[in-house]
Amino acid sequence: MLTVPNLISLVRLLLVPVFAVLIYAGRDATAVLVLAFSGATDWLDGVLARRLGQVSRLGQLLDPAADRLFILVTLVGLAWRGAVPWWLVVVLVLRDVVLTVMLVVLRRAGFGPLPVHLAGKAGTFALLYAFPLLLLSEWADPVGVVCGVVGWAFALWGVGLYWFSAGLYLTQARDLLRSRSPRTV
């Protein structure tokens, strides 16, 4: 359980409230560093888990939990600051609500979570890289302008990939539920 990848994911989880305080306090430079660190270590923990043979069930729970919490807190913080519109928060949270309901349905039918799709990982990656750039877009020109353009490109790709992966998960869940033979009474 105490593997290097799990410790990295735990550190990411612990940085979520740190980021929230930084964004609230207007400490943008430090908040950007925390976000960048979280994005980089999101990739690193998965690579290390596979290379070191330290893939664990705990890691499979910690990593997406850290991703979702960082995305949620970052979105709310950026929307609160006016750096992103509230519709972006709704679109991304709605996707997670849909997939949570899907997981509940699968569990009730006796199935576990579905394997992670590359599209979902790519969407999360794009979003985690979009957020620091969108925060930096509030800085003075020309840095703010460039960060805004690149940040929104990452954000829109991330949203698209996030929902594309949701479609893949929902299709996979539907097929799995249909393949199950009805119970005889």
GROMACS .gro file of C-alpha atoms in nm, residues 2-172:
model
  171
    2LEU     CA    1   0.284   0.244   0.073
    3THR     CA    2   0.422   0.253  -0.278
    4VAL     CA    3   0.588   0.546  -0.450
    5PRO     CA    4   0.292   0.599  -0.689
    6ASN     CA    5   0.042   0.587  -0.400
    7LEU     CA    6   0.247   0.840  -0.204
    8ILE     CA    7   0.250   1.071  -0.507
    9SER     CA    8  -0.129   1.042  -0.537
   10LEU     CA    9  -0.165   1.109  -0.164
   11VAL     CA   10   0.049   1.423  -0.195
   12ARG     CA   11  -0.174   1.536  -0.483
   13LEU     CA   12  -0.482   1.484  -0.264
   14LEU     CA   13  -0.324   1.684   0.017
   15LEU     CA   14  -0.246   1.968  -0.226
   16VAL     CA   15  -0.614   2.017  -0.316
   17PRO     CA   16  -0.697   2.228  -0.007
   18VAL     CA   17  -0.363   2.407  -0.038
   19PHE     CA   18  -0.457   2.511  -0.390
   20ALA     CA   19  -0.802   2.621  -0.275
   21VAL     CA   20  -0.651   2.851  -0.013
   22LEU     CA   21  -0.399   2.990  -0.262
   23ILE     CA   22  -0.664   3.070  -0.522
   24TYR     CA   23  -0.886   3.230  -0.257
   25ALA     CA   24  -0.595   3.440  -0.126
   26GLY     CA   25  -0.501   3.556  -0.477
   27ARG     CA   26  -0.159   3.389  -0.467
   28ASP     CA   27  -0.174   3.311  -0.837
   29ALA     CA   28   0.193   3.232  -0.899
   30THR     CA   29   0.204   2.975  -0.621
   31ALA     CA   30  -0.136   2.836  -0.723
   32VAL     CA   31  -0.006   2.789  -1.079
   33LEU     CA   32   0.296   2.602  -0.945
   34VAL     CA   33   0.073   2.372  -0.739
   35LEU     CA   34  -0.149   2.305  -1.042
   36ALA     CA   35   0.149   2.239  -1.267
   37PHE     CA   36   0.297   2.004  -1.007
   38SER     CA   37  -0.033   1.819  -0.980
   39GLY     CA   38  -0.060   1.783  -1.356
   40ALA     CA   39   0.295   1.653  -1.390
   41THR     CA   40   0.265   1.409  -1.102
   42ASP     CA   41  -0.067   1.281  -1.238
   43TRP     CA   42   0.130   1.144  -1.531
   44LEU     CA   43   0.427   1.038  -1.318
   45ASP     CA   44   0.238   0.820  -1.068
   46GLY     CA   45   0.086   0.609  -1.346
   47VAL     CA   46   0.417   0.564  -1.525
   48LEU     CA   47   0.595   0.468  -1.203
   49ALA     CA   48   0.321   0.225  -1.100
   50ARG     CA   49   0.356   0.036  -1.428
   51ARG     CA   50   0.736   0.050  -1.450
   52LEU     CA   51   0.794  -0.047  -1.088
   53GLY     CA   52   0.522  -0.311  -1.088
   54GLN     CA   53   0.340  -0.121  -0.812
   55VAL     CA   54  -0.009  -0.103  -0.961
   56SER     CA   55  -0.252  -0.139  -0.672
   57ARG     CA   56  -0.623  -0.112  -0.606
   58LEU     CA   57  -0.555   0.177  -0.367
   59GLY     CA   58  -0.367   0.359  -0.643
   60GLN     CA   59  -0.650   0.295  -0.885
   61LEU     CA   60  -0.879   0.473  -0.638
   62LEU     CA   61  -0.644   0.750  -0.518
   63ASP     CA   62  -0.534   0.871  -0.862
   64PRO     CA   63  -0.881   0.939  -1.009
   65ALA     CA   64  -0.998   1.079  -0.674
   66ALA     CA   65  -0.712   1.328  -0.679
   67ASP     CA   66  -0.789   1.413  -1.043
   68ARG     CA   67  -1.160   1.472  -0.978
   69LEU     CA   68  -1.102   1.677  -0.663
   70PHE     CA   69  -0.837   1.891  -0.830
   71ILE     CA   70  -1.059   1.946  -1.132
   72LEU     CA   71  -1.360   2.036  -0.915
   73VAL     CA   72  -1.174   2.269  -0.677
   74THR     CA   73  -0.984   2.430  -0.963
   75LEU     CA   74  -1.299   2.485  -1.166
   76VAL     CA   75  -1.489   2.635  -0.876
   77GLY     CA   76  -1.190   2.851  -0.784
   78LEU     CA   77  -1.141   2.973  -1.139
   79ALA     CA   78  -1.514   3.039  -1.184
   80TRP     CA   79  -1.528   3.220  -0.850
   81ARG     CA   80  -1.237   3.436  -0.968
   82GLY     CA   81  -1.408   3.495  -1.304
   83ALA     CA   82  -1.132   3.325  -1.504
   84VAL     CA   83  -1.375   3.069  -1.650
   85PRO     CA   84  -1.751   3.079  -1.699
   86TRP     CA   85  -1.979   2.877  -1.471
   87TRP     CA   86  -2.110   2.674  -1.767
   88LEU     CA   87  -1.769   2.503  -1.782
   89VAL     CA   88  -1.812   2.394  -1.420
   90VAL     CA   89  -2.158   2.255  -1.496
   91VAL     CA   90  -2.047   2.068  -1.811
   92LEU     CA   91  -1.758   1.894  -1.635
   93VAL     CA   92  -1.941   1.818  -1.310
   94LEU     CA   93  -2.239   1.682  -1.504
   95ARG     CA   94  -2.013   1.430  -1.678
   96ASP     CA   95  -1.888   1.300  -1.343
   97VAL     CA   96  -2.244   1.279  -1.209
   98VAL     CA   97  -2.350   1.075  -1.513
   99LEU     CA   98  -2.058   0.835  -1.469
  100THR     CA   99  -2.121   0.804  -1.094
  101VAL     CA  100  -2.479   0.698  -1.165
  102MET     CA  101  -2.346   0.450  -1.422
  103LEU     CA  102  -2.109   0.302  -1.163
  104VAL     CA  103  -2.395   0.260  -0.915
  105VAL     CA  104  -2.601   0.079  -1.178
  106LEU     CA  105  -2.307  -0.148  -1.264
  107ARG     CA  106  -2.239  -0.229  -0.899
  108ARG     CA  107  -2.605  -0.318  -0.839
  109ALA     CA  108  -2.582  -0.556  -1.134
  110GLY     CA  109  -2.273  -0.717  -0.981
  111PHE     CA  110  -2.007  -0.551  -1.196
  112GLY     CA  111  -1.701  -0.358  -1.085
  113PRO     CA  112  -1.565  -0.037  -1.233
  114LEU     CA  113  -1.481  -0.032  -1.602
  115PRO     CA  114  -1.120  -0.012  -1.722
  116VAL     CA  115  -0.991   0.339  -1.783
  117HIS     CA  116  -0.991   0.459  -2.144
  118LEU     CA  117  -0.707   0.656  -2.299
  119ALA     CA  118  -0.958   0.923  -2.403
  120GLY     CA  119  -1.048   0.984  -2.038
  121LYS     CA  120  -0.683   1.007  -1.939
  122ALA     CA  121  -0.614   1.245  -2.228
  123GLY     CA  122  -0.914   1.460  -2.132
  124THR     CA  123  -0.799   1.481  -1.772
  125PHE     CA  124  -0.445   1.562  -1.888
  126ALA     CA  125  -0.572   1.842  -2.112
  127LEU     CA  126  -0.787   1.989  -1.833
  128LEU     CA  127  -0.508   1.974  -1.576
  129TYR     CA  128  -0.284   2.164  -1.818
  130ALA     CA  129  -0.558   2.409  -1.918
  131PHE     CA  130  -0.627   2.532  -1.566
  132PRO     CA  131  -0.288   2.688  -1.484
  133LEU     CA  132  -0.291   2.855  -1.825
  134LEU     CA  133  -0.642   2.991  -1.770
  135LEU     CA  134  -0.531   3.130  -1.435
  136LEU     CA  135  -0.230   3.290  -1.603
  137SER     CA  136  -0.459   3.439  -1.867
  138GLU     CA  137  -0.554   3.701  -1.607
  139TRP     CA  138  -0.197   3.834  -1.613
  140ALA     CA  139  -0.093   4.136  -1.818
  141ASP     CA  140  -0.036   4.118  -2.193
  142PRO     CA  141   0.122   3.941  -2.383
  143VAL     CA  142   0.159   3.653  -2.135
  144GLY     CA  143  -0.209   3.663  -2.046
  145VAL     CA  144  -0.324   3.663  -2.407
  146VAL     CA  145  -0.106   3.366  -2.508
  147CYS     CA  146  -0.198   3.173  -2.193
  148GLY     CA  147  -0.566   3.244  -2.256
  149VAL     CA  148  -0.557   3.112  -2.612
  150VAL     CA  149  -0.355   2.802  -2.528
  151GLY     CA  150  -0.548   2.746  -2.205
  152TRP     CA  151  -0.886   2.756  -2.381
  153ALA     CA  152  -0.755   2.522  -2.653
  154PHE     CA  153  -0.656   2.270  -2.384
  155ALA     CA  154  -0.984   2.326  -2.197
  156LEU     CA  155  -1.207   2.272  -2.501
  157TRP     CA  156  -1.012   1.963  -2.609
  158GLY     CA  157  -1.032   1.839  -2.252
  159VAL     CA  158  -1.408   1.887  -2.237
  160GLY     CA  159  -1.449   1.709  -2.571
  161LEU     CA  160  -1.232   1.417  -2.469
  162TYR     CA  161  -1.393   1.404  -2.125
  163TRP     CA  162  -1.740   1.364  -2.278
  164PHE     CA  163  -1.615   1.133  -2.555
  165SER     CA  164  -1.475   0.902  -2.288
  166ALA     CA  165  -1.808   0.922  -2.103
  167GLY     CA  166  -1.975   0.799  -2.419
  168LEU     CA  167  -1.729   0.511  -2.438
  169TYR     CA  168  -1.794   0.419  -2.074
  170LEU     CA  169  -2.172   0.437  -2.117
  171THR     CA  170  -2.158   0.222  -2.431
  172GLN     CA  171  -1.937  -0.032  -2.258
   0.00000   0.00000   0.00000
